[in-house]
Amino acid sequence: MKLYISEGNPHCIKALAVLELTGVKCDIEVISHEEKVVPHLSRPVSPVLLLPSGQHLFSPNSICQYLYDVSGQALTVATSQWLEWEATNLQPAVLQSLHMVALQGKRVEAAAVMKEPLNWLEQSLSKRSTAFLTAEVMSVADVVLWAALFPLLSDTSFEVGEQVRRWFECVDSLSVCQAAARRILQGNEALKTFLQKHTAPLSPATTDAADECVMSVEEIEGAAQVWAEGLKARSAVIERKHPILPQEGKRNVLLTSALPYVNNVPHLGNIIGCVLSADVFARYGRLRGWNLLFVCGTDEYGTATENKAREEGLTTQEICDKYHSIHASIYQWFQIDFDFFGRTTTERQTEIAQDIFWRLHERGFLLEDTVEQLRCESCERFLADRFVEGVCPHCHYPEARGDQCDKCGRLINAVELRNPQCKVCKETPVIRSSKHLFLDLPKLEGELEQWLEKSIGSGDWTANARHITRSWLRDGLKPRCITRDLRWGTPVPHEDFREKVFYVWFDAPIGYLSITANYTDQWEKWWKNPQQVELYNFMAKDNVPFHSVVFPCSLLGAQDNYTLVNNLIATEYLNYEDTKFSKSRGVGVFGDMAQDTGIPSDVWRFYLLFLRPEAQDSAFSWADMAIKNNSELLNNLGNFINRAGMFVSKFFDGCVPEMLLNEDDKRLIAQVCWELQQYITLLDKVRIRDALKCILNISRHGNQYMQLNEPWKKIKGGDDDRQRAGTVTGVCVNVACLLSAVLEPYMPTVSHTIRAQLQAPPTCGSAQLQGAGSFVCTLPAGHRIGTVSPLFQKLENEQIEALRKRFGGQQPEEESVKAKTQSSSSASVETKPGASQERLNTDPERVKHLTTLVAEQGDKVRSLKAQKAEKSIIGEEVTKLIELKKQLCLAEGKNSEPAAQKGKKK
């Protein structure tokens, strides 16, 4: 066995201490935080225990449990319960507290976070007559809890109860425990380094939508007083006047989303990964009164465009024109509100890219070198990295690209691939030499690291963006080729490289600058003004290194006061059902198909944003989309807003009634105001999915308030009851008006419809989103609303099933008939009991595809288990895995039913 540990990681203390206590023979190897040990995990973890069977354990508590089992010490029910409590209750609080103490110096706040779990531990120890948690003898539970608390309680000034301190010191006195802690932490610096690379868990207020905030009487009264003040002169409607330029004294935000490739139609994953996420933040920023410019455009150069043109029998310019128009149309339907949507095939692109090139050349940041490349003799061209596939030399994944392996994440030189294949003609390419120019990244590494430390420290970089960037820097940067042997691209102006063009990842990000320059001649006020401008980049995680390393190095080396990214926002991947999007196989919804489904774009926006892959990959599901539409939009949000408006129309002749607030009304107003402030806090940090849940919480509070007060009954009573019905109705219709404001970034058409139905004042949105956020009475007594009608429609099962089949990559009719015929003939073949059934009619491509899906789904299940996800979520993914395995068995011609298992010994 071998135990892999890393310095600074508190989780490794428990594993190392238990190993020494149990005396189990095991080799120990120290690894870096980014080093990958478990091959099927997408992210590195430690500690990891390699078992004699070749399997890995990577849950710290599971490792400790296993080592105790191996040593012959039995695990009791009480011990298991303590281990479960440590993982689910204690550990999140400890990690959050450590971030506060070690990185922010917030000792008081850290103590508050730890108060509840430490009180529980104190009470539990007080009820026991034993020295340890479960008996007189120390168990694995004692070591695990001690190790979790060690980074905090080793500081004797950290206040804890008498019982907890006595128990902790008892375990802490063991020499093996002390040795394990010293070896892992090596002082505070190792711990700080670990914490800086791992984000703090969210506070309960932002992780559990069902949690209700606790407010004091003063806070409730304060919220009610602000509400009663109404709109007054809080805010004016700000009209966008082009060109938008930075302004003194304003928050000037420059916002970009990754430039989509022009050679294909974007699918749902592409849309949520960059343009839709950026659009939500842009709309939100405008509501907040920021001076904001949102630019994007199509990336149009490179081999992919040349090949697409050849496929369709068009010139490269014609194919760019065609697909630029398709992209623009799709984004318009999805209501992506760019200030300018441009393209990279422009004179300004050539001008700016060549200027940056010459500045790098003159300052000695470019190198010349001869490199070996793959050339396809059949296609008569050198192959761009994206157009060669082969076996990864590191993890042996069979579909690695020429620049990077999607399985293990390592960068690859195309000539290192085993069994390489041209993606266009499937022929085996040959290796040829060619002279190229390189950006000297090692020469710029020191300056880059200084800038990164400042940008990441002060800006909002997503965890995956930070992790990917650090993984590039871990082993030192290497020179990066910036030229390619292509025809379609920005020409290299150097005399010795006239036949070459700039490599897409040097050239494409410069498109942000050239697109802005095509929007306004004063583009340098945005792009050469880092003192006044704050830059946000939105993208999927595969684009991160080029925006955090390559492009910044180009601009730093150019030494022309360029604006560099302050906030890099990257998503994980969105998959389709249990597979990947594939235009060629007809699998998944692509942008030009969404509008043909009959489902409004706002519903598409809502669902994509609801499952936005922020921390891990997520999957689009038709069944889940129907559930979210019918429960969250129709029954929660739509039901509340419609009822509030209908009560005004039906009971009060379309005029908002007088509102005399009691304590229940004030409490609701305070709750709604708290959710609004959470919404602003989260969106300020670009936590788009979490902020959406605040909107649904506001609506949920409104529904509960309405159900509790029953205005439809009270309106039939006496004067007091009618007055009460009026107050409840007036408050509810004002909550509906607030919902129209907070929905605007997510569902702009629905937001506009609500405001139109309520005839809300134009300033109702921006007024309530200023500063920390304030819920005010925007529809006072006497305000007349318009005609109210339902906002959403139910998605029926039949409709959803038809859409699932339509986008599921169904076989053509003749193939389906053939498959059924083959299936019938296969069924008639007799096999002897116990003999292997002959594999009939197997499809190698389908077997290969399903094998990959089974592996990926297995990874997902193991990852969820390691993360201690909810059992229901794990169960759903296990069911998918079982179904995929059955499909694989059928594709291989095997029996898909599992063999009968022998009874287990009790």
mmCIF file of N, CA and C in Angstrom, residues 358-460:
data_model
loop_
_atom_site.group_PDB
_atom_site.id
_atom_site.type_symbol
_atom_site.label_atom_id
_atom_site.label_comp_id
_atom_site.label_asym_id
_atom_site.label_seq_id
_atom_site.Cartn_x
_atom_site.Cartn_y
_atom_site.Cartn_z
ATOM 1 N N TRP A 358 4.784 43.442 -33.279
ATOM 2 C CA TRP A 358 6.019 44.201 -33.439
ATOM 3 C C TRP A 358 6.543 44.710 -32.099
ATOM 4 N N ARG A 359 5.641 45.100 -31.208
ATOM 5 C CA ARG A 359 6.083 45.576 -29.892
ATOM 6 C C ARG A 359 6.753 44.438 -29.112
ATOM 7 N N LEU A 360 6.205 43.217 -29.203
ATOM 8 C CA LEU A 360 6.827 42.055 -28.562
ATOM 9 C C LEU A 360 8.186 41.753 -29.195
ATOM 10 N N HIS A 361 8.236 41.857 -30.523
ATOM 11 C CA HIS A 361 9.470 41.570 -31.252
ATOM 12 C C HIS A 361 10.566 42.562 -30.875
ATOM 13 N N GLU A 362 10.218 43.833 -30.837
ATOM 14 C CA GLU A 362 11.207 44.873 -30.535
ATOM 15 C C GLU A 362 11.724 44.780 -29.107
ATOM 16 N N ARG A 363 10.925 44.234 -28.204
ATOM 17 C CA ARG A 363 11.328 44.162 -26.796
ATOM 18 C C ARG A 363 11.939 42.815 -26.437
ATOM 19 N N GLY A 364 12.183 41.984 -27.444
ATOM 20 C CA GLY A 364 12.887 40.724 -27.219
ATOM 21 C C GLY A 364 12.070 39.629 -26.583
ATOM 22 N N PHE A 365 10.745 39.648 -26.764
ATOM 23 C CA PHE A 365 9.896 38.617 -26.168
ATOM 24 C C PHE A 365 9.468 37.544 -27.169
ATOM 25 N N LEU A 366 10.083 37.509 -28.350
ATOM 26 C CA LEU A 366 9.781 36.480 -29.348
ATOM 27 C C LEU A 366 11.037 35.665 -29.646
ATOM 28 N N LEU A 367 10.868 34.371 -29.906
ATOM 29 C CA LEU A 367 11.952 33.459 -30.243
ATOM 30 C C LEU A 367 11.664 32.792 -31.574
ATOM 31 N N GLU A 368 12.690 32.386 -32.280
ATOM 32 C CA GLU A 368 12.547 31.584 -33.491
ATOM 33 C C GLU A 368 13.004 30.163 -33.190
ATOM 34 N N ASP A 369 12.289 29.185 -33.712
ATOM 35 C CA ASP A 369 12.693 27.798 -33.530
ATOM 36 C C ASP A 369 12.062 26.940 -34.613
ATOM 37 N N THR A 370 12.720 25.828 -34.905
ATOM 38 C CA THR A 370 12.182 24.858 -35.862
ATOM 39 C C THR A 370 11.466 23.774 -35.076
ATOM 40 N N VAL A 371 10.248 23.488 -35.453
ATOM 41 C CA VAL A 371 9.437 22.512 -34.720
ATOM 42 C C VAL A 371 8.962 21.411 -35.655
ATOM 43 N N GLU A 372 8.718 20.274 -35.032
ATOM 44 C CA GLU A 372 8.135 19.158 -35.774
ATOM 45 C C GLU A 372 6.628 19.243 -35.679
ATOM 46 N N GLN A 373 5.966 19.105 -36.814
ATOM 47 C CA GLN A 373 4.511 19.175 -36.859
ATOM 48 C C GLN A 373 3.950 17.991 -37.620
ATOM 49 N N LEU A 374 2.682 17.750 -37.377
ATOM 50 C CA LEU A 374 1.990 16.696 -38.126
ATOM 51 C C LEU A 374 1.406 17.298 -39.394
ATOM 52 N N ARG A 375 1.695 16.642 -40.492
ATOM 53 C CA ARG A 375 1.173 17.088 -41.780
ATOM 54 C C ARG A 375 0.381 15.950 -42.403
ATOM 55 N N CYS A 376 -0.803 16.273 -42.894
ATOM 56 C CA CYS A 376 -1.634 15.277 -43.583
ATOM 57 C C CYS A 376 -1.342 15.380 -45.076
ATOM 58 N N GLU A 377 -0.724 14.355 -45.608
ATOM 59 C CA GLU A 377 -0.394 14.376 -47.037
ATOM 60 C C GLU A 377 -1.649 14.284 -47.884
ATOM 61 N N SER A 378 -2.682 13.624 -47.358
ATOM 62 C CA SER A 378 -3.933 13.498 -48.111
ATOM 63 C C SER A 378 -4.612 14.858 -48.266
ATOM 64 N N CYS A 379 -4.629 15.653 -47.165
ATOM 65 C CA CYS A 379 -5.249 16.979 -47.205
ATOM 66 C C CYS A 379 -4.282 18.058 -47.690
ATOM 67 N N GLU A 380 -2.987 17.672 -47.799
ATOM 68 C CA GLU A 380 -1.941 18.585 -48.259
ATOM 69 C C GLU A 380 -1.831 19.825 -47.367
ATOM 70 N N ARG A 381 -1.760 19.591 -46.062
ATOM 71 C CA ARG A 381 -1.627 20.718 -45.144
ATOM 72 C C ARG A 381 -1.121 20.236 -43.787
ATOM 73 N N PHE A 382 -0.459 21.189 -43.064
ATOM 74 C CA PHE A 382 -0.135 20.924 -41.670
ATOM 75 C C PHE A 382 -1.434 20.940 -40.871
ATOM 76 N N LEU A 383 -1.503 20.081 -39.870
ATOM 77 C CA LEU A 383 -2.744 19.934 -39.114
ATOM 78 C C LEU A 383 -2.741 20.831 -37.876
ATOM 79 N N ALA A 384 -3.744 21.649 -37.763
ATOM 80 C CA ALA A 384 -3.938 22.413 -36.533
ATOM 81 C C ALA A 384 -4.213 21.436 -35.397
ATOM 82 N N ASP A 385 -3.913 21.870 -34.165
ATOM 83 C CA ASP A 385 -4.030 20.971 -33.014
ATOM 84 C C ASP A 385 -5.417 20.357 -32.885
ATOM 85 N N ARG A 386 -6.420 21.125 -33.205
ATOM 86 C CA ARG A 386 -7.801 20.649 -33.049
ATOM 87 C C ARG A 386 -8.197 19.637 -34.115
ATOM 88 N N PHE A 387 -7.353 19.465 -35.134
ATOM 89 C CA PHE A 387 -7.718 18.561 -36.221
ATOM 90 C C PHE A 387 -6.842 17.322 -36.288
ATOM 91 N N VAL A 388 -6.307 16.971 -35.119
ATOM 92 C CA VAL A 388 -5.619 15.696 -35.006
ATOM 93 C C VAL A 388 -6.028 15.078 -33.677
ATOM 94 N N GLU A 389 -6.313 13.784 -33.702
ATOM 95 C CA GLU A 389 -6.678 13.054 -32.500
ATOM 96 C C GLU A 389 -5.834 11.794 -32.413
ATOM 97 N N GLY A 390 -5.639 11.349 -31.168
ATOM 98 C CA GLY A 390 -4.886 10.128 -30.963
ATOM 99 C C GLY A 390 -4.952 9.711 -29.515
ATOM 100 N N VAL A 391 -4.101 8.755 -29.157
ATOM 101 C CA VAL A 391 -4.074 8.243 -27.793
ATOM 102 C C VAL A 391 -3.171 9.128 -26.938
ATOM 103 N N CYS A 392 -3.687 9.565 -25.795
ATOM 104 C CA CYS A 392 -2.914 10.425 -24.888
ATOM 105 C C CYS A 392 -1.683 9.679 -24.386
ATOM 106 N N PRO A 393 -0.500 10.275 -24.480
ATOM 107 C CA PRO A 393 0.709 9.595 -24.004
ATOM 108 C C PRO A 393 0.778 9.478 -22.485
ATOM 109 N N HIS A 394 -0.091 10.194 -21.779
ATOM 110 C CA HIS A 394 -0.051 10.186 -20.312
ATOM 111 C C HIS A 394 -1.080 9.233 -19.705
ATOM 112 N N CYS A 395 -2.351 9.391 -20.110
ATOM 113 C CA CYS A 395 -3.417 8.579 -19.488
ATOM 114 C C CYS A 395 -4.034 7.570 -20.451
ATOM 115 N N HIS A 396 -3.582 7.586 -21.704
ATOM 116 C CA HIS A 396 -4.034 6.634 -22.733
ATOM 117 C C HIS A 396 -5.487 6.828 -23.158
ATOM 118 N N TYR A 397 -6.043 8.002 -22.902
ATOM 119 C CA TYR A 397 -7.389 8.324 -23.392
ATOM 120 C C TYR A 397 -7.356 8.303 -24.926
ATOM 121 N N PRO A 398 -8.281 7.602 -25.575
ATOM 122 C CA PRO A 398 -8.169 7.378 -27.023
ATOM 123 C C PRO A 398 -8.547 8.566 -27.904
ATOM 124 N N GLU A 399 -9.137 9.615 -27.327
ATOM 125 C CA GLU A 399 -9.598 10.726 -28.159
ATOM 126 C C GLU A 399 -8.971 12.052 -27.729
ATOM 127 N N ALA A 400 -7.680 12.009 -27.377
ATOM 128 C CA ALA A 400 -6.979 13.235 -26.996
ATOM 129 C C ALA A 400 -6.746 14.101 -28.228
ATOM 130 N N ARG A 401 -6.829 15.442 -28.041
ATOM 131 C CA ARG A 401 -6.583 16.370 -29.141
ATOM 132 C C ARG A 401 -5.092 16.656 -29.260
ATOM 133 N N GLY A 402 -4.740 17.382 -30.314
ATOM 134 C CA GLY A 402 -3.345 17.689 -30.565
ATOM 135 C C GLY A 402 -2.759 18.741 -29.656
ATOM 136 N N ASP A 403 -3.576 19.353 -28.798
ATOM 137 C CA ASP A 403 -3.036 20.356 -27.880
ATOM 138 C C ASP A 403 -3.268 20.001 -26.423
ATOM 139 N N GLN A 404 -4.299 19.182 -26.145
ATOM 140 C CA GLN A 404 -4.656 18.915 -24.754
ATOM 141 C C GLN A 404 -5.509 17.661 -24.679
ATOM 142 N N CYS A 405 -5.359 16.934 -23.565
ATOM 143 C CA CYS A 405 -6.201 15.756 -23.332
ATOM 144 C C CYS A 405 -7.361 16.158 -22.435
ATOM 145 N N ASP A 406 -8.588 15.935 -22.906
ATOM 146 C CA ASP A 406 -9.767 16.299 -22.119
ATOM 147 C C ASP A 406 -9.945 15.396 -20.908
ATOM 148 N N LYS A 407 -9.294 14.230 -20.928
ATOM 149 C CA LYS A 407 -9.466 13.275 -19.830
ATOM 150 C C LYS A 407 -8.592 13.638 -18.628
ATOM 151 N N CYS A 408 -7.272 13.772 -18.868
ATOM 152 C CA CYS A 408 -6.364 14.060 -17.751
ATOM 153 C C CYS A 408 -6.012 15.538 -17.640
ATOM 154 N N GLY A 409 -6.361 16.334 -18.685
ATOM 155 C CA GLY A 409 -6.157 17.777 -18.641
ATOM 156 C C GLY A 409 -4.751 18.245 -18.973
ATOM 157 N N ARG A 410 -3.857 17.325 -19.313
ATOM 158 C CA ARG A 410 -2.470 17.737 -19.580
ATOM 159 C C ARG A 410 -2.337 18.314 -20.986
ATOM 160 N N LEU A 411 -1.392 19.257 -21.120
ATOM 161 C CA LEU A 411 -1.071 19.804 -22.427
ATOM 162 C C LEU A 411 -0.243 18.795 -23.203
ATOM 163 N N ILE A 412 -0.461 18.765 -24.507
ATOM 164 C CA ILE A 412 0.197 17.769 -25.358
ATOM 165 C C ILE A 412 0.767 18.453 -26.581
ATOM 166 N N ASN A 413 1.938 18.023 -27.002
ATOM 167 C CA ASN A 413 2.440 18.383 -28.323
ATOM 168 C C ASN A 413 1.892 17.345 -29.281
ATOM 169 N N ALA A 414 1.307 17.787 -30.379
ATOM 170 C CA ALA A 414 0.612 16.869 -31.286
ATOM 171 C C ALA A 414 1.472 15.682 -31.711
ATOM 172 N N VAL A 415 2.787 15.896 -31.868
ATOM 173 C CA VAL A 415 3.650 14.796 -32.327
ATOM 174 C C VAL A 415 3.841 13.736 -31.248
ATOM 175 N N GLU A 416 3.424 14.037 -29.992
ATOM 176 C CA GLU A 416 3.537 13.058 -28.915
ATOM 177 C C GLU A 416 2.387 12.059 -28.923
ATOM 178 N N LEU A 417 1.302 12.379 -29.622
ATOM 179 C CA LEU A 417 0.141 11.494 -29.659
ATOM 180 C C LEU A 417 0.500 10.132 -30.236
ATOM 181 N N ARG A 418 -0.069 9.108 -29.683
ATOM 182 C CA ARG A 418 0.092 7.765 -30.236
ATOM 183 C C ARG A 418 -1.061 7.495 -31.199
ATOM 184 N N ASN A 419 -0.762 6.837 -32.256
ATOM 185 C CA ASN A 419 -1.754 6.515 -33.293
ATOM 186 C C ASN A 419 -2.534 7.758 -33.729
ATOM 187 N N PRO A 420 -1.838 8.827 -34.137
ATOM 188 C CA PRO A 420 -2.546 10.054 -34.526
ATOM 189 C C PRO A 420 -3.353 9.855 -35.803
ATOM 190 N N GLN A 421 -4.422 10.627 -35.896
ATOM 191 C CA GLN A 421 -5.315 10.544 -37.053
ATOM 192 C C GLN A 421 -5.760 11.936 -37.440
ATOM 193 N N CYS A 422 -5.795 12.220 -38.737
ATOM 194 C CA CYS A 422 -6.374 13.470 -39.226
ATOM 195 C C CYS A 422 -7.882 13.395 -39.035
ATOM 196 N N LYS A 423 -8.466 14.374 -38.369
ATOM 197 C CA LYS A 423 -9.909 14.345 -38.107
ATOM 198 C C LYS A 423 -10.732 14.546 -39.370
ATOM 199 N N VAL A 424 -10.108 15.108 -40.408
ATOM 200 C CA VAL A 424 -10.854 15.379 -41.641
ATOM 201 C C VAL A 424 -10.971 14.139 -42.499
ATOM 202 N N CYS A 425 -9.823 13.496 -42.785
ATOM 203 C CA CYS A 425 -9.837 12.358 -43.720
ATOM 204 C C CYS A 425 -9.535 11.029 -43.054
ATOM 205 N N LYS A 426 -9.200 11.038 -41.737
ATOM 206 C CA LYS A 426 -8.910 9.836 -40.954
ATOM 207 C C LYS A 426 -7.598 9.158 -41.349
ATOM 208 N N GLU A 427 -6.784 9.799 -42.204
ATOM 209 C CA GLU A 427 -5.483 9.236 -42.567
ATOM 210 C C GLU A 427 -4.464 9.522 -41.463
ATOM 211 N N THR A 428 -3.387 8.716 -41.466
ATOM 212 C CA THR A 428 -2.324 8.922 -40.483
ATOM 213 C C THR A 428 -1.375 10.002 -40.975
ATOM 214 N N PRO A 429 -1.206 11.101 -40.225
ATOM 215 C CA PRO A 429 -0.317 12.173 -40.668
ATOM 216 C C PRO A 429 1.158 11.796 -40.475
ATOM 217 N N VAL A 430 2.038 12.558 -41.134
ATOM 218 C CA VAL A 430 3.472 12.333 -41.003
ATOM 219 C C VAL A 430 4.088 13.552 -40.311
ATOM 220 N N ILE A 431 5.294 13.368 -39.766
ATOM 221 C CA ILE A 431 5.972 14.456 -39.056
ATOM 222 C C ILE A 431 6.855 15.229 -40.034
ATOM 223 N N ARG A 432 6.718 16.547 -40.050
ATOM 224 C CA ARG A 432 7.519 17.415 -40.895
ATOM 225 C C ARG A 432 8.049 18.587 -40.053
ATOM 226 N N SER A 433 9.137 19.181 -40.462
ATOM 227 C CA SER A 433 9.729 20.312 -39.746
ATOM 228 C C SER A 433 9.306 21.633 -40.363
ATOM 229 N N SER A 434 9.180 22.667 -39.511
ATOM 230 C CA SER A 434 8.813 23.994 -39.987
ATOM 231 C C SER A 434 9.322 25.036 -38.993
ATOM 232 N N LYS A 435 9.774 26.195 -39.481
ATOM 233 C CA LYS A 435 10.297 27.256 -38.620
ATOM 234 C C LYS A 435 9.151 28.158 -38.158
ATOM 235 N N HIS A 436 9.153 28.455 -36.849
ATOM 236 C CA HIS A 436 8.051 29.247 -36.278
ATOM 237 C C HIS A 436 8.563 30.262 -35.262
ATOM 238 N N LEU A 437 7.671 31.181 -34.894
ATOM 239 C CA LEU A 437 7.936 32.185 -33.863
ATOM 240 C C LEU A 437 7.229 31.790 -32.568
ATOM 241 N N PHE A 438 7.911 32.041 -31.454
ATOM 242 C CA PHE A 438 7.374 31.679 -30.148
ATOM 243 C C PHE A 438 7.330 32.902 -29.245
ATOM 244 N N LEU A 439 6.275 32.972 -28.420
ATOM 245 C CA LEU A 439 6.221 33.971 -27.368
ATOM 246 C C LEU A 439 7.047 33.443 -26.197
ATOM 247 N N ASP A 440 8.016 34.210 -25.746
ATOM 248 C CA ASP A 440 8.938 33.768 -24.700
ATOM 249 C C ASP A 440 8.283 33.925 -23.325
ATOM 250 N N LEU A 441 7.395 32.994 -23.006
ATOM 251 C CA LEU A 441 6.658 33.051 -21.742
ATOM 252 C C LEU A 441 7.579 32.996 -20.518
ATOM 253 N N PRO A 442 8.672 32.184 -20.524
ATOM 254 C CA PRO A 442 9.545 32.170 -19.346
ATOM 255 C C PRO A 442 10.112 33.554 -19.014
ATOM 256 N N LYS A 443 10.375 34.357 -20.040
ATOM 257 C CA LYS A 443 10.929 35.690 -19.832
ATOM 258 C C LYS A 443 9.908 36.625 -19.177
ATOM 259 N N LEU A 444 8.622 36.310 -19.379
ATOM 260 C CA LEU A 444 7.543 37.152 -18.847
ATOM 261 C C LEU A 444 6.932 36.574 -17.579
ATOM 262 N N GLU A 445 7.424 35.417 -17.146
ATOM 263 C CA GLU A 445 6.779 34.696 -16.048
ATOM 264 C C GLU A 445 6.765 35.492 -14.745
ATOM 265 N N GLY A 446 7.885 36.129 -14.412
ATOM 266 C CA GLY A 446 7.935 36.897 -13.162
ATOM 267 C C GLY A 446 6.931 38.022 -13.142
ATOM 268 N N GLU A 447 6.854 38.778 -14.223
ATOM 269 C CA GLU A 447 5.897 39.880 -14.313
ATOM 270 C C GLU A 447 4.462 39.364 -14.293
ATOM 271 N N LEU A 448 4.243 38.218 -14.960
ATOM 272 C CA LEU A 448 2.908 37.614 -14.976
ATOM 273 C C LEU A 448 2.476 37.223 -13.564
ATOM 274 N N GLU A 449 3.381 36.598 -12.803
ATOM 275 C CA GLU A 449 3.028 36.148 -11.459
ATOM 276 C C GLU A 449 2.707 37.322 -10.543
ATOM 277 N N GLN A 450 3.446 38.407 -10.685
ATOM 278 C CA GLN A 450 3.148 39.604 -9.884
ATOM 279 C C GLN A 450 1.761 40.140 -10.201
ATOM 280 N N TRP A 451 1.462 40.204 -11.500
ATOM 281 C CA TRP A 451 0.132 40.685 -11.886
ATOM 282 C C TRP A 451 -0.960 39.735 -11.419
ATOM 283 N N LEU A 452 -0.746 38.407 -11.573
ATOM 284 C CA LEU A 452 -1.750 37.421 -11.163
ATOM 285 C C LEU A 452 -2.036 37.516 -9.669
ATOM 286 N N GLU A 453 -1.003 37.664 -8.871
ATOM 287 C CA GLU A 453 -1.198 37.768 -7.425
ATOM 288 C C GLU A 453 -2.101 38.948 -7.082
ATOM 289 N N LYS A 454 -1.900 40.050 -7.776
ATOM 290 C CA LYS A 454 -2.716 41.237 -7.529
ATOM 291 C C LYS A 454 -4.134 41.046 -8.057
ATOM 292 N N SER A 455 -4.262 40.525 -9.279
ATOM 293 C CA SER A 455 -5.583 40.376 -9.900
ATOM 294 C C SER A 455 -6.437 39.357 -9.173
ATOM 295 N N ILE A 456 -5.860 38.179 -8.889
ATOM 296 C CA ILE A 456 -6.624 37.133 -8.201
ATOM 297 C C ILE A 456 -6.948 37.569 -6.778
ATOM 298 N N GLY A 457 -6.013 38.269 -6.142
ATOM 299 C CA GLY A 457 -6.231 38.697 -4.765
ATOM 300 C C GLY A 457 -7.330 39.726 -4.616
ATOM 301 N N SER A 458 -7.467 40.607 -5.605
ATOM 302 C CA SER A 458 -8.449 41.693 -5.485
ATOM 303 C C SER A 458 -9.712 41.456 -6.312
ATOM 304 N N GLY A 459 -9.653 40.560 -7.292
ATOM 305 C CA GLY A 459 -10.792 40.351 -8.191
ATOM 306 C C GLY A 459 -11.579 39.102 -7.863
ATOM 307 N N ASP A 460 -12.576 38.832 -8.683
ATOM 308 C CA ASP A 460 -13.402 37.632 -8.540
ATOM 309 C C ASP A 460 -13.015 36.648 -9.632
#
